[in-house]
Coordinates of C-alpha atoms in Angstrom, one line a residue:
M1 CA -8.2 -59.6 28.0
N2 CA -5.4 -58.1 30.1
I3 CA -6.8 -55.1 32.0
K4 CA -3.5 -53.2 31.6
F5 CA -3.7 -53.7 27.8
I6 CA -7.2 -52.3 27.8
Y7 CA -6.1 -49.2 29.7
I8 CA -3.2 -48.6 27.3
L9 CA -5.5 -49.0 24.3
L10 CA -8.0 -46.6 25.9
F11 CA -5.2 -44.1 26.5
F12 CA -4.1 -44.2 22.9
L13 CA -7.7 -43.9 21.6
L14 CA -8.4 -40.9 23.8
S15 CA -5.1 -39.3 22.8
S16 CA -5.9 -39.8 19.1
F17 CA -9.4 -38.4 19.7
A18 CA -8.0 -35.4 21.5
N19 CA -5.6 -34.8 18.7
Y20 CA -8.3 -35.0 16.1
A21 CA -10.5 -32.6 18.1
Q22 CA -7.6 -30.1 18.2
F23 CA -7.4 -30.0 14.4
K24 CA -9.7 -27.5 12.6
A25 CA -9.6 -25.8 9.3
G26 CA -12.0 -23.2 7.9
L27 CA -12.4 -20.4 5.3
L28 CA -12.2 -16.7 6.2
N29 CA -12.5 -13.4 4.5
T30 CA -9.0 -12.0 3.8
L31 CA -9.8 -8.8 5.9
E32 CA -10.2 -10.7 9.2
A33 CA -7.5 -10.1 11.7
V34 CA -5.8 -13.4 12.6
Y35 CA -3.3 -14.2 15.3
P36 CA -0.9 -17.2 15.8
D37 CA -1.9 -17.7 19.4
Y38 CA -5.6 -17.1 19.8
N39 CA -8.6 -16.5 17.6
N40 CA -12.4 -16.3 18.2
L41 CA -13.4 -16.9 14.6
K42 CA -15.8 -19.2 12.9
F43 CA -14.3 -22.0 10.8
N44 CA -16.4 -21.9 7.7
N45 CA -16.6 -25.1 5.6
N46 CA -18.1 -23.1 2.7
Y47 CA -17.3 -19.6 1.5
K48 CA -18.4 -17.6 -1.5
T49 CA -16.8 -14.5 -2.9
N50 CA -18.0 -12.0 -5.6
I51 CA -15.4 -10.4 -7.7
P52 CA -15.1 -8.0 -10.7
S53 CA -13.4 -9.0 -13.9
N54 CA -9.6 -8.3 -14.1
S55 CA -9.2 -8.9 -10.3
S56 CA -8.5 -11.9 -8.1
A57 CA -10.6 -14.3 -6.1
E58 CA -9.0 -14.8 -2.7
V59 CA -9.8 -16.5 0.6
H60 CA -7.9 -17.4 3.7
I61 CA -7.7 -20.8 5.3
L62 CA -7.3 -20.8 9.1
I63 CA -5.9 -24.0 10.5
K64 CA -5.7 -25.0 14.2
S65 CA -3.3 -27.7 14.9
N66 CA -0.6 -28.7 17.3
I67 CA 2.9 -27.3 16.7
G68 CA 5.1 -29.6 14.6
N69 CA 2.2 -31.3 12.7
K70 CA 2.5 -31.7 8.9
I71 CA -0.3 -30.0 7.0
S72 CA -1.0 -31.1 3.4
I73 CA -3.3 -29.3 1.0
D74 CA -5.1 -30.4 -2.2
T75 CA -7.6 -28.8 -4.5
R76 CA -10.0 -30.0 -7.2
S77 CA -11.9 -27.9 -9.7
K78 CA -13.6 -28.7 -13.0
N79 CA -12.6 -25.5 -14.8
I80 CA -9.8 -23.8 -12.8
S81 CA -6.2 -25.0 -13.4
T82 CA -4.2 -22.2 -12.0
I83 CA -4.5 -21.8 -8.2
N84 CA -1.9 -20.0 -6.1
W85 CA -1.1 -20.7 -2.5
D86 CA 0.7 -18.6 0.0
I87 CA 1.4 -19.0 3.7
I88 CA 1.1 -16.0 6.0
E89 CA 3.6 -15.4 8.8
P90 CA 3.2 -13.1 11.8
V91 CA 5.1 -10.0 12.9
P92 CA 5.2 -8.4 16.3
V93 CA 3.2 -5.4 17.6
E94 CA 5.2 -4.1 20.6
E95 CA 3.1 -1.0 21.4
N96 CA -0.4 0.2 20.4
T97 CA -0.9 3.1 18.1
G98 CA -1.6 6.4 20.0
L99 CA -5.0 8.0 20.4
D100 CA -3.9 10.9 18.2
S101 CA -0.6 9.8 16.7
R102 CA 2.6 7.8 17.2
T103 CA 2.3 5.2 20.0
E104 CA 0.4 5.4 23.3
Q105 CA 3.5 6.3 25.3
F106 CA 3.9 9.6 23.4
K107 CA 1.0 11.2 25.4
G108 CA 0.3 8.4 27.9
K109 CA -3.3 7.9 26.7
I110 CA -5.0 4.6 26.0
N111 CA -6.3 4.1 22.5
P112 CA -9.6 2.1 22.7
Y113 CA -9.8 1.7 18.9
V114 CA -7.1 -0.9 18.4
I115 CA -7.9 -4.5 17.5
R116 CA -5.9 -6.0 20.4
R117 CA -3.8 -4.8 23.3
A118 CA -0.1 -4.9 22.7
P119 CA 2.2 -6.8 22.8
F120 CA 1.0 -9.4 20.4
Y121 CA 1.8 -11.0 17.0
I122 CA -0.5 -10.8 14.0
F123 CA -0.4 -12.6 10.6
E124 CA 0.9 -10.1 8.0
V125 CA 3.7 -11.3 5.6
I126 CA 2.7 -13.2 2.5
Y127 CA 5.2 -15.9 1.4
P128 CA 4.6 -18.0 -1.7
L129 CA 3.9 -21.6 -0.8
N130 CA 5.8 -23.7 -3.4
K131 CA 4.9 -27.1 -1.9
K132 CA 1.5 -28.3 -1.0
S133 CA 2.5 -29.1 2.6
F134 CA 4.2 -27.4 5.5
V135 CA 4.9 -28.0 9.2
T136 CA 3.1 -25.9 11.7
K137 CA 5.1 -23.4 13.8
H138 CA 2.2 -21.9 15.7
K139 CA -1.0 -23.0 17.3
Y140 CA -2.8 -21.3 14.4
S141 CA -1.6 -21.2 10.8
L142 CA -2.9 -19.1 8.0
L143 CA -2.9 -19.9 4.3
R144 CA -4.0 -17.8 1.3
L145 CA -5.6 -19.1 -1.9
T146 CA -5.9 -16.8 -4.9
V147 CA -7.1 -17.2 -8.4
N148 CA -6.7 -14.4 -11.0
S149 CA -9.9 -13.7 -12.8
K150 CA -8.0 -14.1 -16.1
H151 CA -8.2 -17.9 -15.4
L152 CA -11.9 -17.7 -14.8
Q153 CA -14.8 -17.3 -17.3
D154 CA -16.8 -14.2 -16.9
E155 CA -20.3 -14.3 -15.6
K156 CA -19.9 -17.8 -14.2
N157 CA -19.9 -19.5 -10.8
H158 CA -16.8 -21.5 -10.0
L159 CA -16.1 -24.1 -7.3
I160 CA -12.8 -25.1 -5.8
E161 CA -12.9 -28.1 -3.5
I162 CA -10.1 -28.0 -0.9
S163 CA -8.8 -30.8 1.3
I164 CA -6.7 -30.0 4.3
K165 CA -4.9 -33.0 5.9
E166 CA -3.2 -33.2 9.3
N167 CA -0.4 -35.8 9.4
L168 CA -2.0 -37.4 6.4
K169 CA -4.9 -38.7 8.4
N170 CA -7.3 -36.0 9.8
I171 CA -9.0 -34.4 6.9
Q172 CA -11.1 -31.2 6.6
K173 CA -13.1 -30.7 3.4
L174 CA -13.8 -27.1 2.3
N175 CA -15.6 -25.5 -0.6
F176 CA -14.7 -22.1 -2.1
K177 CA -17.2 -20.6 -4.5
I178 CA -16.4 -17.8 -6.9
K179 CA -18.8 -15.5 -8.8
V180 CA -17.2 -13.3 -11.5
H181 CA -19.2 -10.2 -12.4
S182 CA -19.0 -8.4 -15.7
A183 CA -17.9 -5.1 -14.1
S184 CA -14.1 -4.9 -14.7
I185 CA -11.2 -3.2 -13.0
P186 CA -9.1 -1.2 -15.5
E187 CA -5.5 -2.1 -16.1
L188 CA -3.0 -0.1 -14.0
I189 CA -2.1 2.1 -16.9
D190 CA -5.7 3.2 -17.1
S191 CA -6.2 3.6 -13.3
N192 CA -8.1 6.6 -12.1
F193 CA -6.5 6.5 -8.6
F194 CA -3.1 8.0 -7.9
Y195 CA -1.2 5.9 -5.3
T196 CA 2.4 6.2 -4.1
N197 CA 4.4 4.7 -1.3
W198 CA 7.9 6.2 -1.1
F199 CA 10.5 3.6 -2.2
N200 CA 13.9 3.4 -0.6
I201 CA 16.5 1.9 -3.0
T202 CA 19.2 1.8 -0.3
K203 CA 17.1 -0.5 1.8
M204 CA 16.4 -2.7 -1.2
E205 CA 20.2 -2.9 -1.7
E206 CA 20.9 -3.6 2.0
K207 CA 18.3 -6.4 2.3
H208 CA 19.3 -8.1 -1.0
S209 CA 23.1 -7.4 -1.0
L210 CA 23.1 -5.5 -4.3
K211 CA 25.5 -3.2 -6.0
R212 CA 23.7 -0.1 -7.3
W213 CA 23.0 0.0 -11.1
S214 CA 24.4 -3.5 -11.7
D215 CA 22.4 -6.0 -13.7
K216 CA 21.3 -7.9 -10.6
W217 CA 20.2 -4.5 -9.1
Y218 CA 18.0 -3.9 -12.2
K219 CA 16.5 -7.4 -12.0
M220 CA 15.6 -6.8 -8.3
L221 CA 14.2 -3.4 -9.2
E222 CA 11.9 -5.1 -11.7
K223 CA 10.6 -7.4 -8.9
Y224 CA 9.9 -4.3 -6.7
A225 CA 8.1 -2.6 -9.6
K226 CA 6.0 -5.6 -10.2
I227 CA 4.9 -6.0 -6.5
M228 CA 4.1 -2.3 -6.4
A229 CA 2.0 -2.6 -9.6
N230 CA 0.2 -5.6 -8.3
G231 CA -0.8 -3.5 -5.3
R232 CA -2.1 -0.8 -7.7
Q233 CA 0.7 1.6 -7.0
N234 CA 1.2 3.7 -10.1
C235 CA 3.7 6.4 -9.0
V236 CA 7.3 6.1 -7.8
I237 CA 9.7 8.6 -6.3
I238 CA 13.0 9.2 -8.3
P239 CA 16.2 8.4 -6.4
G240 CA 17.7 11.7 -5.1
E241 CA 21.2 10.8 -6.2
L242 CA 20.2 11.1 -9.9
I243 CA 20.5 14.9 -9.4
S244 CA 23.9 15.3 -7.8
L245 CA 27.2 17.1 -7.7
K246 CA 29.9 16.1 -10.2
E247 CA 33.2 18.0 -10.0
N248 CA 31.2 20.5 -7.9
K249 CA 28.7 21.0 -10.7
I250 CA 25.0 20.0 -10.7
H251 CA 24.5 16.9 -12.8
L252 CA 21.3 15.1 -13.8
D253 CA 22.2 11.5 -14.8
E254 CA 20.0 11.2 -17.8
D255 CA 20.8 7.6 -18.8
K256 CA 20.3 6.2 -15.3
M257 CA 17.1 8.3 -14.7
I258 CA 15.4 7.2 -17.8
S259 CA 16.4 3.6 -17.3
F260 CA 15.0 3.7 -13.8
I261 CA 11.7 5.3 -15.0
N262 CA 11.4 2.7 -17.9
V263 CA 11.5 -0.2 -15.4
F264 CA 8.3 1.2 -13.8
R265 CA 6.7 2.3 -17.1
K266 CA 6.9 -1.2 -18.4
N267 CA 4.8 -2.2 -15.3
G268 CA 2.1 0.3 -15.9
F269 CA 3.3 3.3 -13.8
K270 CA 2.4 6.7 -15.1
Y271 CA 3.6 9.2 -12.5
F272 CA 7.1 10.0 -11.3
E273 CA 7.9 12.2 -8.2
S274 CA 11.0 14.2 -8.2
P275 CA 13.4 14.2 -5.2
H276 CA 12.7 17.0 -2.8
L277 CA 14.9 20.1 -3.6
L278 CA 15.0 21.5 -0.1
G279 CA 14.3 20.6 3.5
R280 CA 14.6 21.7 7.1
G281 CA 18.3 21.1 7.3
K282 CA 20.5 18.6 9.2
N283 CA 18.9 19.6 12.6
D284 CA 15.3 19.2 11.3
D285 CA 14.5 22.8 12.3
W286 CA 10.7 23.2 12.1
G287 CA 10.8 26.7 13.4
S288 CA 13.1 28.2 10.8
P289 CA 11.6 30.5 8.1
E290 CA 14.3 29.5 5.6
L291 CA 14.4 26.2 3.7
I292 CA 17.8 24.6 3.1
T293 CA 18.9 23.1 -0.3
N294 CA 19.4 19.3 0.0
L295 CA 22.2 19.3 -2.6
R296 CA 24.7 21.8 -1.0
G297 CA 23.0 22.6 2.3
R298 CA 22.6 26.3 1.4
G299 CA 19.8 28.6 2.8
Y300 CA 17.4 29.4 0.0
F301 CA 17.5 33.2 0.6
S302 CA 21.2 33.1 -0.6
D303 CA 21.9 33.9 -4.3
E304 CA 23.9 30.7 -4.5
A305 CA 20.9 28.6 -3.5
K306 CA 18.6 30.3 -6.0
K307 CA 21.2 29.7 -8.7
D308 CA 21.3 26.0 -7.8
I309 CA 17.5 25.7 -8.0
D310 CA 17.6 27.5 -11.4
T311 CA 20.1 25.0 -12.7
I312 CA 18.2 21.9 -11.4
I313 CA 14.8 23.0 -12.8
R314 CA 16.3 23.8 -16.2
K315 CA 17.9 20.3 -16.3
I316 CA 14.5 18.7 -15.2
K317 CA 12.7 20.7 -17.9
K318 CA 15.1 19.6 -20.6
F319 CA 14.9 15.9 -19.5
T320 CA 11.1 15.8 -19.2
K321 CA 10.6 17.5 -22.5
K322 CA 13.0 15.2 -24.2
Y323 CA 11.2 12.0 -22.9
N324 CA 7.7 13.4 -23.1
L325 CA 7.3 13.3 -19.3
T326 CA 5.8 16.8 -18.7
N327 CA 2.4 15.4 -17.8
Q328 CA 3.8 12.6 -15.6
W329 CA 6.4 14.5 -13.6
L330 CA 5.4 15.7 -10.2
Q331 CA 7.8 18.2 -8.6
H332 CA 8.4 18.2 -4.9
I333 CA 10.0 21.3 -3.3
A334 CA 10.1 20.5 0.5
D335 CA 8.2 17.9 2.5
E336 CA 5.5 19.1 4.8
P337 CA 5.9 22.9 4.6
T338 CA 4.6 24.9 7.5
N339 CA 3.4 28.4 8.2
N340 CA 7.0 29.2 9.4
N341 CA 8.6 28.4 6.1
A342 CA 5.6 29.0 3.8
E343 CA 6.9 32.3 2.4
C344 CA 10.2 30.7 1.5
Y345 CA 8.3 27.8 -0.1
R346 CA 6.2 30.3 -2.2
Q347 CA 9.3 32.0 -3.5
V348 CA 10.8 28.7 -4.5
S349 CA 7.6 27.8 -6.3
K350 CA 7.5 31.1 -8.1
Q351 CA 11.0 30.6 -9.3
I352 CA 10.2 27.1 -10.6
K353 CA 7.1 28.2 -12.4
D354 CA 8.9 31.1 -14.0
I355 CA 11.3 28.6 -15.5
Y356 CA 8.9 25.7 -16.2
P357 CA 5.2 26.9 -16.1
E358 CA 3.8 23.5 -17.1
I359 CA 5.4 21.6 -14.3
K360 CA 3.0 20.3 -11.6
I361 CA 4.1 20.9 -8.0
M362 CA 2.8 18.3 -5.5
E363 CA 3.4 18.3 -1.7
A364 CA 2.4 16.7 1.5
T365 CA 1.3 19.8 3.3
N366 CA 0.9 21.1 6.9
A367 CA 0.1 24.8 6.1
K368 CA -2.9 26.0 4.0
E369 CA -3.7 29.6 3.3
S370 CA 0.0 30.6 3.6
L371 CA 0.8 28.4 0.6
N372 CA -2.0 29.6 -1.7
G373 CA -0.8 29.8 -5.3
A374 CA 2.3 27.7 -4.6
I375 CA 1.0 24.2 -5.1
D376 CA -0.9 22.4 -7.9
F377 CA -1.6 19.1 -6.1
W378 CA -2.3 19.5 -2.4
C379 CA -1.7 16.4 -0.2
P380 CA -3.0 17.2 3.3
I381 CA -3.1 14.6 6.1
I382 CA -6.7 13.1 6.4
N383 CA -7.7 14.9 9.6
D384 CA -6.5 18.2 8.2
F385 CA -8.5 17.6 5.1
Q386 CA -11.7 16.6 6.9
E387 CA -11.5 19.5 9.4
N388 CA -10.7 22.0 6.7
E389 CA -12.6 20.6 3.7
G390 CA -13.9 24.1 2.7
F391 CA -10.4 25.4 2.1
F392 CA -9.5 22.5 -0.1
R393 CA -12.7 22.7 -2.1
S394 CA -11.9 26.4 -2.7
R395 CA -8.6 25.3 -4.2
E396 CA -10.3 22.8 -6.4
K397 CA -12.5 25.5 -7.8
I398 CA -9.5 27.3 -9.3
G399 CA -8.2 24.1 -10.9
E400 CA -5.9 22.7 -8.2
K401 CA -6.3 19.1 -7.1
V402 CA -6.4 17.3 -3.7
L403 CA -5.1 13.9 -2.6
I404 CA -4.5 12.8 1.0
Y405 CA -1.8 11.1 3.1
T406 CA -1.2 9.5 6.5
C407 CA 1.9 8.7 8.4
L408 CA 2.5 8.4 12.1
I409 CA -0.5 10.6 12.3
P410 CA -3.5 10.2 12.8
G411 CA -4.2 7.5 15.4
G412 CA -7.4 6.6 17.3
K413 CA -10.4 5.9 15.1
W414 CA -9.0 7.7 12.0
L415 CA -8.2 5.7 8.9
N416 CA -4.6 4.6 8.8
R417 CA -2.7 1.4 8.2
T418 CA -0.8 0.5 11.4
L419 CA -0.7 -3.1 12.3
D420 CA -3.1 -2.9 15.3
M421 CA -5.9 -1.4 13.1
E422 CA -8.6 -3.3 11.2
R423 CA -7.6 -4.2 7.6
I424 CA -10.9 -2.7 6.4
R425 CA -9.5 0.7 7.2
Q426 CA -7.0 0.4 4.4
V427 CA -9.9 -0.6 2.1
Y428 CA -11.8 2.6 2.9
F429 CA -9.1 4.9 1.5
G430 CA -10.6 3.9 -1.8
W431 CA -14.1 4.6 -0.6
A432 CA -13.1 7.9 0.9
G433 CA -11.5 8.9 -2.4
S434 CA -14.7 8.3 -4.3
K435 CA -16.9 10.0 -1.7
Y436 CA -14.7 13.2 -1.4
N437 CA -13.4 13.3 -5.0
T438 CA -9.8 13.1 -3.6
F439 CA -7.9 11.5 -6.4
G440 CA -5.3 9.5 -4.5
Y441 CA -3.2 8.5 -1.5
L442 CA 0.4 9.0 -0.4
H443 CA 2.4 7.3 2.3
W444 CA 6.1 7.7 3.1
G445 CA 6.8 4.1 3.9
L446 CA 7.0 1.4 1.2
N447 CA 10.2 0.0 2.6
Q448 CA 11.7 2.6 4.9
Y449 CA 12.9 0.1 7.4
K450 CA 14.6 1.4 10.6
A451 CA 15.0 -2.2 12.0
D452 CA 14.4 -5.8 10.9
P453 CA 10.7 -5.6 9.9
F454 CA 10.2 -9.3 10.7
K455 CA 11.3 -8.8 14.3
Q456 CA 10.5 -5.2 15.1
S457 CA 7.5 -3.1 14.1
V458 CA 7.7 -0.1 16.4
V459 CA 10.8 2.0 16.1
K460 CA 12.2 5.2 17.5
H461 CA 11.4 8.4 15.5
P462 CA 14.6 9.1 13.5
S463 CA 14.5 12.9 13.8
P464 CA 17.4 14.3 15.9
I465 CA 14.9 16.4 17.8
A466 CA 12.5 13.6 18.6
S467 CA 11.6 13.2 22.3
P468 CA 12.4 10.0 24.2
T469 CA 8.7 8.9 24.0
N470 CA 8.4 9.7 20.2
Y471 CA 8.1 6.3 18.4
L472 CA 6.7 5.4 15.0
P473 CA 3.6 3.2 15.3
A474 CA 3.7 -0.5 14.3
G475 CA 4.3 -0.9 10.6
D476 CA 4.5 2.8 9.8
T477 CA 7.9 2.5 8.1
H478 CA 6.8 -0.2 5.6
I479 CA 4.0 -2.0 3.8
I480 CA 6.1 -4.7 2.0
Y481 CA 8.8 -7.0 3.4
P482 CA 12.3 -8.0 2.0
G483 CA 12.2 -11.7 1.1
E484 CA 15.2 -13.8 0.2
D485 CA 14.5 -13.6 -3.6
G486 CA 12.6 -10.4 -3.7
P487 CA 9.9 -8.3 -2.0
L488 CA 7.0 -9.9 -0.2
S489 CA 3.5 -8.4 0.0
S490 CA 1.5 -8.0 3.1
L491 CA -2.1 -8.2 4.1
R492 CA -2.2 -4.4 4.6
F493 CA -0.8 -3.9 1.1
E494 CA -3.5 -6.2 -0.3
A495 CA -6.2 -4.5 1.6
H496 CA -5.1 -1.2 0.0
R497 CA -5.3 -2.9 -3.4
K498 CA -8.8 -4.1 -2.7
G499 CA -9.9 -0.5 -1.7
I500 CA -8.4 1.0 -4.9
E501 CA -10.3 -1.6 -7.0
D502 CA -13.4 -0.6 -5.1
Y503 CA -12.7 3.0 -6.0
E504 CA -12.6 2.2 -9.7
L505 CA -16.0 0.5 -9.5
L506 CA -17.5 3.3 -7.4
E507 CA -16.3 6.0 -9.8
I508 CA -18.1 4.2 -12.7
L509 CA -21.3 4.0 -10.7
K510 CA -20.9 7.7 -9.8
S511 CA -20.6 8.7 -13.4
K512 CA -23.9 6.9 -14.2
N513 CA -26.0 7.4 -11.1
K514 CA -24.8 9.8 -8.4
R515 CA -27.7 9.1 -6.0
K516 CA -27.1 5.3 -6.1
H517 CA -23.4 5.9 -5.6
S518 CA -24.0 8.1 -2.6
N519 CA -26.5 5.5 -1.1
I520 CA -24.0 2.7 -1.5
V521 CA -21.0 4.6 0.0
K522 CA -22.8 5.8 3.1
K523 CA -23.9 2.3 4.0
L524 CA -20.2 1.7 4.9
F525 CA -18.3 5.0 5.0
L526 CA -19.4 8.4 6.3
D527 CA -16.1 10.1 6.9
Y528 CA -12.5 9.3 7.9
K529 CA -13.5 8.6 11.5
N530 CA -17.0 7.1 11.0
Y531 CA -17.3 3.9 9.1
S532 CA -18.5 0.3 9.5
T533 CA -15.9 -2.2 10.7
S534 CA -18.3 -5.1 9.9
I535 CA -16.7 -7.3 7.3
S536 CA -20.0 -9.2 6.6
K537 CA -21.7 -5.8 5.9
Y538 CA -18.8 -4.8 3.6
I539 CA -19.3 -8.1 1.7
R540 CA -23.0 -7.5 1.2
V541 CA -22.5 -3.9 0.1
K542 CA -19.7 -4.9 -2.3
R543 CA -21.9 -7.5 -3.9
K544 CA -24.6 -4.9 -4.3
L545 CA -22.1 -2.6 -6.0
L546 CA -21.0 -5.3 -8.4
K547 CA -24.6 -6.1 -9.3
S548 CA -25.3 -2.4 -10.0
L549 CA -22.6 -2.3 -12.7
P550 CA -23.7 -4.8 -15.4
V551 CA -21.5 -3.1 -18.0
F552 CA -18.2 -1.5 -17.4
L553 CA -17.0 1.1 -20.0
Q554 CA -13.3 1.5 -19.3
N555 CA -12.0 5.1 -19.0
S556 CA -15.4 6.5 -18.5
V557 CA -14.0 8.7 -15.7
K558 CA -10.7 10.5 -15.8
I559 CA -8.8 12.8 -13.6
G560 CA -7.0 15.6 -15.2
L561 CA -3.5 14.3 -14.7
I562 CA -4.0 11.0 -16.4
V563 CA -1.9 10.4 -19.5
P564 CA -3.3 8.4 -22.4
H565 CA -2.1 4.8 -22.7
A566 CA -1.1 5.4 -26.3
Q567 CA 1.0 8.4 -25.4
I568 CA 3.0 6.3 -22.9
E569 CA 3.5 3.4 -25.3
S570 CA 4.8 5.9 -27.9
C571 CA 7.1 7.4 -25.3
L572 CA 8.4 4.0 -24.2
S573 CA 9.2 3.0 -27.8
S574 CA 11.2 6.2 -28.3
T575 CA 13.4 6.0 -25.1
I576 CA 16.3 3.9 -24.0
L577 CA 15.1 0.5 -22.8
S578 CA 18.5 -0.9 -22.1
Y579 CA 20.3 -0.4 -18.8
P580 CA 23.3 1.9 -18.6
T581 CA 26.7 0.4 -18.1
T582 CA 28.5 1.1 -14.8

């Protein structure tokens, strides 16, 4: 045999072997941080998940393959016919979150609690995979397999056999096992957890080229409502323009407002936040003692401003009474009131309550004692809550309620949801809620994009008084992404959902056995800065939680603000379900 031919044959054999050795595929928990360039993770051939009823079974498939290779997927299951596939794409992290807030450059201190030093890319955006094949764009690819428990029989083990092929020849066989427990997650309409991410309709319009209030606009709004509901969000903020000036008179657009609300009601939403009535003015003056009306830019201490507030609240009262929304309407006055403007805030609150005593005032707060008596639903940032828990407990004793929020603050080891933090931190917002009896979570950024979110995650703080080093941390402006045909979920948004589902289960356990509830929670979560980041430990404790709830009685625990499902259904049937004409 020709020696040259032998060398050529050996070369091709070695090349083929090298290519085969490069290819790997394995199963991962969906909370694992995964990167397109490098990973030090185990490729599991077998993976088992335990889920409650009325939830979803989910697993990630990590694939290592040369760029440009075709990957094909196939599944087999004896009793599961509906299997959903997604492909996860990465986004950039240009700077790390700061040790206390913003990004590291704000104070020049290194944050040792990030998952990786910036800059880097991380898998984040969830795209539906309509074909069972794709061409690799990175050294690592990440797929997501989900099965809704409605397609599974309760109290049964299920198996999905997965085949991953590279270029139709190299094959990796994987087994995904699912155990469905009898404990059940309530429908969104019956959720015990209040959850809001502020929605920007202007950004929706910009990203999808929509004309406001058109038929296409409403169809897209429905898609946004659905993705929020799928993430367990049950509150939405009302567009500010629905309370506007018309021929220099204050006008509440009743038809558009109820049509907007009904889109979300149909998807299980129960709460509706009003637009803020006042603010710090065009110059964002945090030192001023006087709040400025958003509608006309008048200082509140003027008679004209007080008259404007009177008119607005009377119109809101008439609207909410007509559509049976009193128990679902949450009134904002001014975002993040401080000690400087607290007296002004209190005066506004008193004026509102004199007109509409039943209305509930909710606010993300900076001040505390100076706002006593002005707020029904306090929403402190988590570090403020943890460091001043005694104050907030004293407010609860007189019937007020507490939820929490995060934003560009806090950083370091505190729970938050920036892109360089562990995904399990988002899960723990639900565990924290159950431990501390805080009934919900607020964040300002559903889709508050300041740049293309696929290309830029860290952006300059938009305030006119922001310093040159004041940047919003990676992903702070958003938790969903604008796809071509509608919004796209993210791994952070799904981690939030998982935590809220855990909250529902924990609350049921708490109502039956407080000691067992406390023992389970403290295995993972001690406070907002002390918690386990071990995903394997979380899996074990979650399984124990599920086994401790053999029977789930829906609605066994209620927060005071919850509105009965029947009442909402009755209200829906009596209101306008068609869209107003433009």
